[in-house]
Short mmCIF file of C-alpha atoms in Angstrom, two decimals:
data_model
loop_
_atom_site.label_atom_id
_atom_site.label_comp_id
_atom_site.label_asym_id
_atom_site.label_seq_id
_atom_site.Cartn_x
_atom_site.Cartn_y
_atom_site.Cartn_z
CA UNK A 1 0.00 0.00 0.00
CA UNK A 2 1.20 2.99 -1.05
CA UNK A 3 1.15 6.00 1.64
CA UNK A 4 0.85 8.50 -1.55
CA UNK A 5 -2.13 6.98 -3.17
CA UNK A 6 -3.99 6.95 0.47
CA UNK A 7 -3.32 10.38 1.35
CA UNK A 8 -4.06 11.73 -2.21
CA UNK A 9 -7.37 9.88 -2.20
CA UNK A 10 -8.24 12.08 1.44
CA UNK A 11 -7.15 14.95 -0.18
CA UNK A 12 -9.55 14.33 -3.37
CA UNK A 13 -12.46 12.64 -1.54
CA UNK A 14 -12.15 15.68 1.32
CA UNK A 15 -11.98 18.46 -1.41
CA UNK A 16 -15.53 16.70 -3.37
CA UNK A 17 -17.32 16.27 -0.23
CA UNK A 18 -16.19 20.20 0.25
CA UNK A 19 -17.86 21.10 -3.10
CA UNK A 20 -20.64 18.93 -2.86
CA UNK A 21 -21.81 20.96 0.50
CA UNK A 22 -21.31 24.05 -1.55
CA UNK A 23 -23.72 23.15 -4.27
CA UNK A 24 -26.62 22.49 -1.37
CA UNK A 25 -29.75 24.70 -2.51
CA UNK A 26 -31.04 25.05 1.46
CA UNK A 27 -27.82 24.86 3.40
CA UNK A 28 -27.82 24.20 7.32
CA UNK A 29 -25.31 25.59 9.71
CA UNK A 30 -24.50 21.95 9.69
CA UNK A 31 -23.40 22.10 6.18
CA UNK A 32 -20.91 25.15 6.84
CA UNK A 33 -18.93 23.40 9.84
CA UNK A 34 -18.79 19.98 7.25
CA UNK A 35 -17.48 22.21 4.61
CA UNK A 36 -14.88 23.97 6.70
CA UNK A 37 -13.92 20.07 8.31
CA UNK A 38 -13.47 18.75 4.67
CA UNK A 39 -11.41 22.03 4.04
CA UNK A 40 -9.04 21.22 6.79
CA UNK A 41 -8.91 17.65 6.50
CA UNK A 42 -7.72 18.68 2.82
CA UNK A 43 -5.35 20.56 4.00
CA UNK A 44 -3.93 17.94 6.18
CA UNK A 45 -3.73 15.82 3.18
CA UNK A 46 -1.77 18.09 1.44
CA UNK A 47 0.35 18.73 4.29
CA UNK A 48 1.77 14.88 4.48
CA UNK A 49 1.45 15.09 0.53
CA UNK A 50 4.08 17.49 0.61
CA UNK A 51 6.33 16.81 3.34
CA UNK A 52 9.51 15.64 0.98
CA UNK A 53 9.05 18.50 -1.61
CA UNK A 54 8.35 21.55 0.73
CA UNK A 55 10.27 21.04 3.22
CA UNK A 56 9.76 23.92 6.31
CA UNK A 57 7.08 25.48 4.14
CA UNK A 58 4.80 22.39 4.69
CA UNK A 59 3.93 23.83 8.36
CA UNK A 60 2.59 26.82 6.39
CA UNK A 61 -0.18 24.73 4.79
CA UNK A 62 -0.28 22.90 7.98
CA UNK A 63 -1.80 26.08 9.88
CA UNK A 64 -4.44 25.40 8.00
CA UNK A 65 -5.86 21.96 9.06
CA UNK A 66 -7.02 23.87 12.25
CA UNK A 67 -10.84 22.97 12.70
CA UNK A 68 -10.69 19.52 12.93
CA UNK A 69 -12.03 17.91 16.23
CA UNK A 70 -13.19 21.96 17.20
CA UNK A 71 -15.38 22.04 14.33
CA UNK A 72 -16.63 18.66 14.96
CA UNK A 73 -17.97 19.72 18.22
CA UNK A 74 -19.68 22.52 16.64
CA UNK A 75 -20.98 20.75 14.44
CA UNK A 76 -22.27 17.93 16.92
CA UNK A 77 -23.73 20.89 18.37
CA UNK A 78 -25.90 22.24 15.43
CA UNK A 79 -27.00 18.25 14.82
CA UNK A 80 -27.99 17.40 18.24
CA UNK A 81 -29.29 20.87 19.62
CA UNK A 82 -32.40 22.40 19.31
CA UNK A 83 -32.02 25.48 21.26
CA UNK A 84 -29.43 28.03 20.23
CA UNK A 85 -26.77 25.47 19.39
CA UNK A 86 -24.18 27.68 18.95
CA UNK A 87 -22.78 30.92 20.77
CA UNK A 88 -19.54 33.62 20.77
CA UNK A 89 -18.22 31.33 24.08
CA UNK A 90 -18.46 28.47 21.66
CA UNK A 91 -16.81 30.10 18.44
CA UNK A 92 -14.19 31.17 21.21
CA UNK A 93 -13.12 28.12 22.43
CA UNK A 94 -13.43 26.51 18.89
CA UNK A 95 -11.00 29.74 17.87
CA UNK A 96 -8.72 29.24 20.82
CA UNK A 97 -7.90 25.47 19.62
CA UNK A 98 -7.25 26.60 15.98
CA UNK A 99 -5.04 29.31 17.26
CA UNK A 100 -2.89 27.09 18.86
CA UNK A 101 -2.53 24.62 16.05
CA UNK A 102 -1.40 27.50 13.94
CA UNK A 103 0.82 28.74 16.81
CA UNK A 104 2.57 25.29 16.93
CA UNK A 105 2.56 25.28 13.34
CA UNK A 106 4.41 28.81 12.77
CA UNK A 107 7.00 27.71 15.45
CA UNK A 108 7.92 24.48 13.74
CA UNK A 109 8.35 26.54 10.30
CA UNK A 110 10.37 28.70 12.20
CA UNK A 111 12.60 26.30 13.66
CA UNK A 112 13.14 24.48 11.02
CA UNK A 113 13.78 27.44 8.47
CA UNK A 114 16.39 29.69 10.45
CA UNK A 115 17.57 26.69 12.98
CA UNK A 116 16.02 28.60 16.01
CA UNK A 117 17.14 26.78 19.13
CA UNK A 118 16.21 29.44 22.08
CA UNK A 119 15.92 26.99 25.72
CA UNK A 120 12.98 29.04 26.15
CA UNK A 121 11.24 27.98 22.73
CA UNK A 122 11.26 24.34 23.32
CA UNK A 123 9.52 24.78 26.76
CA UNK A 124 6.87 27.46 25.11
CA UNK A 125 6.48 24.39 22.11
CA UNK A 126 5.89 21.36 24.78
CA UNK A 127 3.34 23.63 26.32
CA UNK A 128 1.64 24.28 23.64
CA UNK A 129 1.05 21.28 22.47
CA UNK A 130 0.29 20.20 25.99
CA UNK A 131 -2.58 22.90 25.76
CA UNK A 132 -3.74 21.99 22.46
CA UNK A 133 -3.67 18.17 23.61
CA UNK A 134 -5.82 18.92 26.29
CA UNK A 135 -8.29 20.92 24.92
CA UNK A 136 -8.67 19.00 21.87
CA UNK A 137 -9.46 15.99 24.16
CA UNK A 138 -12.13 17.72 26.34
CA UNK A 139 -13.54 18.81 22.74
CA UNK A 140 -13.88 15.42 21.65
CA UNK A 141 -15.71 14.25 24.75
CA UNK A 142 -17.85 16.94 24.50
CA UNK A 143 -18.78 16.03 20.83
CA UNK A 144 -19.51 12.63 22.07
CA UNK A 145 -21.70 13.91 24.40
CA UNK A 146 -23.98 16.27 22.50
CA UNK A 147 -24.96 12.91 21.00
CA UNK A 148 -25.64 11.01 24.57
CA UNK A 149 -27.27 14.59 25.42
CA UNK A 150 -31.38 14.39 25.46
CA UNK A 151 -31.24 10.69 23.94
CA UNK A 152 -33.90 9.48 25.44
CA UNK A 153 -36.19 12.24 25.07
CA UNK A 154 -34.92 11.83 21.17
CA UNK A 155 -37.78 10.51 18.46
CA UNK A 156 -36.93 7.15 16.51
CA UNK A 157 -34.82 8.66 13.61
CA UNK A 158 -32.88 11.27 15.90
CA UNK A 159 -32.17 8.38 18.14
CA UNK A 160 -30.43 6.50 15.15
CA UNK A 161 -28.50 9.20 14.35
CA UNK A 162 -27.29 10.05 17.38
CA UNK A 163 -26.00 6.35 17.04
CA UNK A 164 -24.50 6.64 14.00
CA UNK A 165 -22.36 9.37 15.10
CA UNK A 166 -21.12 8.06 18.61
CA UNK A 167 -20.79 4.69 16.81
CA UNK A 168 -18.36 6.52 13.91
CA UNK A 169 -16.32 8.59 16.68
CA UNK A 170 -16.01 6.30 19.08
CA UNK A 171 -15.15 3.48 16.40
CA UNK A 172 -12.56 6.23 14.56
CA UNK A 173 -11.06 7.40 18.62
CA UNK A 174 -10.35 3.93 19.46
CA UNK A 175 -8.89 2.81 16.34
CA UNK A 176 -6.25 6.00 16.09
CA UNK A 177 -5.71 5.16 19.68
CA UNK A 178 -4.54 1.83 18.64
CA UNK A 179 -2.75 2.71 15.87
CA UNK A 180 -0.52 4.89 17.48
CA UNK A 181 0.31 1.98 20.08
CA UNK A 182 0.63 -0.47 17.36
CA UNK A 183 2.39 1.25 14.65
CA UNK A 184 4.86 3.91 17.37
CA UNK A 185 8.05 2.53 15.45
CA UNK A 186 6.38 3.10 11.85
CA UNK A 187 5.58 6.71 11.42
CA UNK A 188 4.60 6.23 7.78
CA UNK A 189 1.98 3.25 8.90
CA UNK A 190 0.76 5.74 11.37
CA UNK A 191 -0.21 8.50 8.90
CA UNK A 192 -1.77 5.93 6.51
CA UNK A 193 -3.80 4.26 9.15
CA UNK A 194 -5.08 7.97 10.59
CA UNK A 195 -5.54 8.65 6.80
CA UNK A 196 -8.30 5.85 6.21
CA UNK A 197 -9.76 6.06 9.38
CA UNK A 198 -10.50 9.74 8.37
CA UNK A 199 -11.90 8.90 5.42
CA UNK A 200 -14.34 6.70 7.35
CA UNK A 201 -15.45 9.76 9.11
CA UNK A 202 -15.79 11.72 6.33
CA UNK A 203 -18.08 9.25 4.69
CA UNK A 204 -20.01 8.47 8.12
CA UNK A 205 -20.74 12.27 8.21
CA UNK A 206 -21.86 12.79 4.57
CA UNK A 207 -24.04 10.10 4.67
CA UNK A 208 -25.26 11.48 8.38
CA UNK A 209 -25.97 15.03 6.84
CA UNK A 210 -28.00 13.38 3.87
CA UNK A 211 -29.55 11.20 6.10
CA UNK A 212 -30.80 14.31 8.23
CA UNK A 213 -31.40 16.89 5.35
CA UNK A 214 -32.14 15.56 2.23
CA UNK A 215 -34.08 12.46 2.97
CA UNK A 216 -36.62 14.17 5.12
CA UNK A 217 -37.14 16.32 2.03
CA UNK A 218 -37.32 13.63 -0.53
CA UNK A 219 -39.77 11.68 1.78
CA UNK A 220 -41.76 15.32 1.49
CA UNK A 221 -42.07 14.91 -1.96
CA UNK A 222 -43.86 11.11 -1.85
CA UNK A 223 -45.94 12.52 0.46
CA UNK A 224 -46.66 15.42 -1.46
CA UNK A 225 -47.47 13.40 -4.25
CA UNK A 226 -49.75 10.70 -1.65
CA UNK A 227 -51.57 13.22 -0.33
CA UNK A 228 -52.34 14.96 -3.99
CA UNK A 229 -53.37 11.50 -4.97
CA UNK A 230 -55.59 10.77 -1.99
CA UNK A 231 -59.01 12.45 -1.24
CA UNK A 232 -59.73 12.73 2.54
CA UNK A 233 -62.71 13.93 3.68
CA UNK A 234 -62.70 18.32 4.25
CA UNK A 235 -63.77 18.06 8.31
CA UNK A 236 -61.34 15.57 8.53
CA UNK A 237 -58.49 17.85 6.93
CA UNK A 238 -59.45 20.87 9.27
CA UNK A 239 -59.23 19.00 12.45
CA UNK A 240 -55.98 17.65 11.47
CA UNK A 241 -54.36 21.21 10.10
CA UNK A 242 -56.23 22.41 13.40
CA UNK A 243 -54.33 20.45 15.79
CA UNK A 244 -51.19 20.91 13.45
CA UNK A 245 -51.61 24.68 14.05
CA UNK A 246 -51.99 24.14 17.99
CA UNK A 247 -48.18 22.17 17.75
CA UNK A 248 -46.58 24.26 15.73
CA UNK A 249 -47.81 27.37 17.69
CA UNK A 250 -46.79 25.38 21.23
CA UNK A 251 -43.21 24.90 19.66
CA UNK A 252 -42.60 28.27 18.18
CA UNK A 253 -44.39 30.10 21.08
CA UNK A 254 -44.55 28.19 24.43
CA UNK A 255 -41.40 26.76 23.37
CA UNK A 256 -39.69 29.72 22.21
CA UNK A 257 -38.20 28.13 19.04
CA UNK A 258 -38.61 31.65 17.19
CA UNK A 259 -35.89 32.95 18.89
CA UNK A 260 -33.51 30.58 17.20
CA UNK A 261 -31.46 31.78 14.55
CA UNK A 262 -31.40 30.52 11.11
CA UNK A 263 -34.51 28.35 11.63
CA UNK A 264 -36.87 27.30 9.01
CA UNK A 265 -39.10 24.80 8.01
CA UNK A 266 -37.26 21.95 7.46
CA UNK A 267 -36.57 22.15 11.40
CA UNK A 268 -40.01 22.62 12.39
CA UNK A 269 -41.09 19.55 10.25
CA UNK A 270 -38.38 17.41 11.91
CA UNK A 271 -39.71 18.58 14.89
CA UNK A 272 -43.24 17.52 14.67
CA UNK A 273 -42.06 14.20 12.57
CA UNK A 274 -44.29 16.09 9.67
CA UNK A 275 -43.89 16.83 5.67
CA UNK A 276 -42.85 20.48 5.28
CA UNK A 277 -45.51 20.91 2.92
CA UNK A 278 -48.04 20.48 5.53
CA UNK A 279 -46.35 22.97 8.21
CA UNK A 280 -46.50 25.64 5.27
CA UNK A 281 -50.64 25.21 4.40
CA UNK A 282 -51.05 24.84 8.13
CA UNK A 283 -49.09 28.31 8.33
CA UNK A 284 -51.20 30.03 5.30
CA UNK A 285 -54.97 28.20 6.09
CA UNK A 286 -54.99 27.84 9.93
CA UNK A 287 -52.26 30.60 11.49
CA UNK A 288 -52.99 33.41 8.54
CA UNK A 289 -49.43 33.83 7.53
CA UNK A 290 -48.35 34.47 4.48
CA UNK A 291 -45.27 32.33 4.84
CA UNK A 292 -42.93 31.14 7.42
CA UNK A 293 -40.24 33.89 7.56
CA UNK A 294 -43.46 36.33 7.57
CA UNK A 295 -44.67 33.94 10.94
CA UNK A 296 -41.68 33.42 12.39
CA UNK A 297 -40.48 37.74 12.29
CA UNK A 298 -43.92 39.01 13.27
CA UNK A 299 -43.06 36.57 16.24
CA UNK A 300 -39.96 38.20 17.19
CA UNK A 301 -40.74 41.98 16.62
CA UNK A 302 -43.15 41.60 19.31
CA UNK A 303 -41.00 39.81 21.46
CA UNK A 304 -38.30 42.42 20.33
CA UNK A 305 -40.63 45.03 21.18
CA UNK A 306 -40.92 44.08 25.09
CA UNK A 307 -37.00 44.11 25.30
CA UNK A 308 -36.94 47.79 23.56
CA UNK A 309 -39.58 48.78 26.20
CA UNK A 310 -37.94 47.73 28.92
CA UNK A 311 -36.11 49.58 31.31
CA UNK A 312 -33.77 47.80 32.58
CA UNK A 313 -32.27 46.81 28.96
CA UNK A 314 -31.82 50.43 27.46
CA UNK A 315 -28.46 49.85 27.82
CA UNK A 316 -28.50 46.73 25.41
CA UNK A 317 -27.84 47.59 21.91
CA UNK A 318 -30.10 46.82 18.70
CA UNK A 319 -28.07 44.75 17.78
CA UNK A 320 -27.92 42.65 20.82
CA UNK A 321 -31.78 42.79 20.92
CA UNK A 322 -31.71 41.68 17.81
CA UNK A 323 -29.57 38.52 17.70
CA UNK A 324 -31.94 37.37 21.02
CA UNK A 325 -34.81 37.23 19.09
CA UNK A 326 -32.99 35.11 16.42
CA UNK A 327 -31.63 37.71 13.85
CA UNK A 328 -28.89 37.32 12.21
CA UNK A 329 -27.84 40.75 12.11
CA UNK A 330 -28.93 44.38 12.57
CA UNK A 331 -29.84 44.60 9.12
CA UNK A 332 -32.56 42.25 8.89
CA UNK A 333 -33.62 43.18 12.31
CA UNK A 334 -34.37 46.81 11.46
CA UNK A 335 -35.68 46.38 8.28
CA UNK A 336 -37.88 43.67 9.76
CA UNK A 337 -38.84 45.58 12.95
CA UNK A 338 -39.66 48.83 10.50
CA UNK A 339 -42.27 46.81 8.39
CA UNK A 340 -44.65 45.67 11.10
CA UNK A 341 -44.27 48.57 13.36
CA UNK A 342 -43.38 51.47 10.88
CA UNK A 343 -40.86 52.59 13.42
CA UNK A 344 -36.75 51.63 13.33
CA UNK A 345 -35.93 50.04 16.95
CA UNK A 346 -34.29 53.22 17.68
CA UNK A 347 -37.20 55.27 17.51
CA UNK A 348 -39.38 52.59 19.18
CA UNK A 349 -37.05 53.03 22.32
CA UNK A 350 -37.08 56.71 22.07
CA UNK A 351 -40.63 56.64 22.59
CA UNK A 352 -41.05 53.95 25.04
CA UNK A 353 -38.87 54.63 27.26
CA UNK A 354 -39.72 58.28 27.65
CA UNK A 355 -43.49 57.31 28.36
CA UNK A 356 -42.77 54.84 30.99
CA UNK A 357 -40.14 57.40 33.05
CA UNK A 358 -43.24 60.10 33.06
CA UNK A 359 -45.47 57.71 34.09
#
């Protein structure tokens, strides 16, 4: 077996799964993390790839296989959680880890291109990669645990998902574990061995991600096409959209799902364990929505509307009051808040606030 062939075949199968998340018509947050793991699996590829013909200038590409086992746990995260799965504390400590990889990764380039050999540099390396060791092993139990996390609350299909994915990291840990015992006097067995068991991963995800996205919609569409087929009786559709409406309103409302960012349809119908189709007629015939972005904003500009009111968060920006309620950014925010109130949030304040200090 050549160590070449396996690495190149990472590096190819990495950069397609890469593409193929690009060419996703609705992409999940999910999809982003996968794209930026295949990126720096690629680039770890490349890195052992080019180890004999770069020389000191490998590390260089090597700073960028940074968001491995971080991004993982993100993206764990965004599977697994259904309430504001990700956060700034958890892009920071998913920063933090890349930052040292790269920091470990400029000092080797460094040593190795101008023969640095300062006593102090070696103990700032072996602490470093203590640090990064560390971290990147409380990361990996954490991903591992998002998984475990709510499983038995979890419906049928969530449940096997959440097995497929402790099943493929616990399987792909253990093994690379192993291998390193195994193969400690045959470097070049190593990397081949962490090579395929990578590419297990990678294929365990993809197939994960289509499992989770794209099947729910193609099972949509022979539903779709059931239901157009079928002729049920009219009470018996109203009672049905009726107690649709009542869910969907208990998990945007009661539930306070609107306040997630990002969400749309596709999350509501995995939800409820119900076609999409049916969540947007249910939306239009029962709730009087035009569509679900139309729901789902009136939702929070009145919740956004209590926080502008209220006194004791005038010092909160818009934009903070924004991303609560589950904008993305000011932008949509204020042009969202100006439509269904006529006002900008600014203004709303101004003229809240005022009228509650005179009262």
């Amino acid at each position: 077996m050549q160590p070449a062939y396996i690495h190149f075949t990472l590096l190819a199968v990495s950069i397609t799964i890469l593409m193929a998340q690009l060419t996703v018509r609705n992409k999940h947050n999910a999809h982003i993390l996968f794209a930026i793991f295949c990126a720096s699996v690629s680039m770890v590829a490349l890195q052992k790839l080019s180890s004999n013909s770069l020389g000191p200038y490998q590390y260089l590409i090597g700073m960028g296989a940074c968001a491995t086992c971080n991004c993982i746990w993100l993206l764990s995260r965004t599977l697994f959680r259904k309430k504001n799965p990700i956060g700034l504390i958890h892009f920071a400590v998913a920063f933090t880890i890349a930052a040292l990889i790269m920091i470990q990764q400029g000092y080797l380039f460094a040593t190795h291109q101008w023969a640095l050999d300062a006593p102090w540099m070696s103990i700032f390396s072996h602490m470093m990669r203590e640090a990064t060791i560390l971290l990147s092993s409380c990361i990996l139990v954490l991903s591992f645990w998002e998984a475990i996390r709510g499983f038995e609350q979890a419906k049928r299909q969530d449940k096997q998902q959440r097995i497929l994915f402790m099943i493929t990291f616990g399987s792909a840990v253990l093994a690379s574990k192993s291998a390193k015992g195994v193969f400690a006097d045959n470097p070049e067995m190593l990397a081949v061995t962490i090579s395929i068991i990578t590419l297990c991963v990678l294929a365990s995800l993809q197939y994960l991600l289509y499992w989770r996205f794209h099947r729910a919609v193609n099972a949509d569409t022979v539903l779709l096409h059931q239901a157009q087929n079928s002729k049920p009786s009219e009470p018996t559709i109203r009672d049905d959209e009726m107690r649709l409406a009542g869910q969907i309103q208990s998990l945007l409302v009661d539930q306070t799902y609107f306040l997630q960012a990002n969400l749309k349809v596709a999350d509501i119908a995995r939800e409820l364990e119900v076609p999409e189709y049916k969540i947007s007629k249910v939306l239009r015939n029962q709730l009087q929505a035009k569509n679900f972005n139309q729901f789902i904003n009136t939702l929070r500009v009145e919740h956004a509307k209590g926080m502008l009111a209220d006194p004791d968060k005038q010092h909160w920006s818009v934009l903070v009051i924004g991303l609560e309620c589950g904008f993305a950014s000011v932008g949509p925010f204020t042009r969202a808040f100006k439509t269904y109130t006529g006002t900008t949030p600014n203004q709303y304040r101004q003229r809240s606030l005022p009228a509650q200090h005179c009262a």
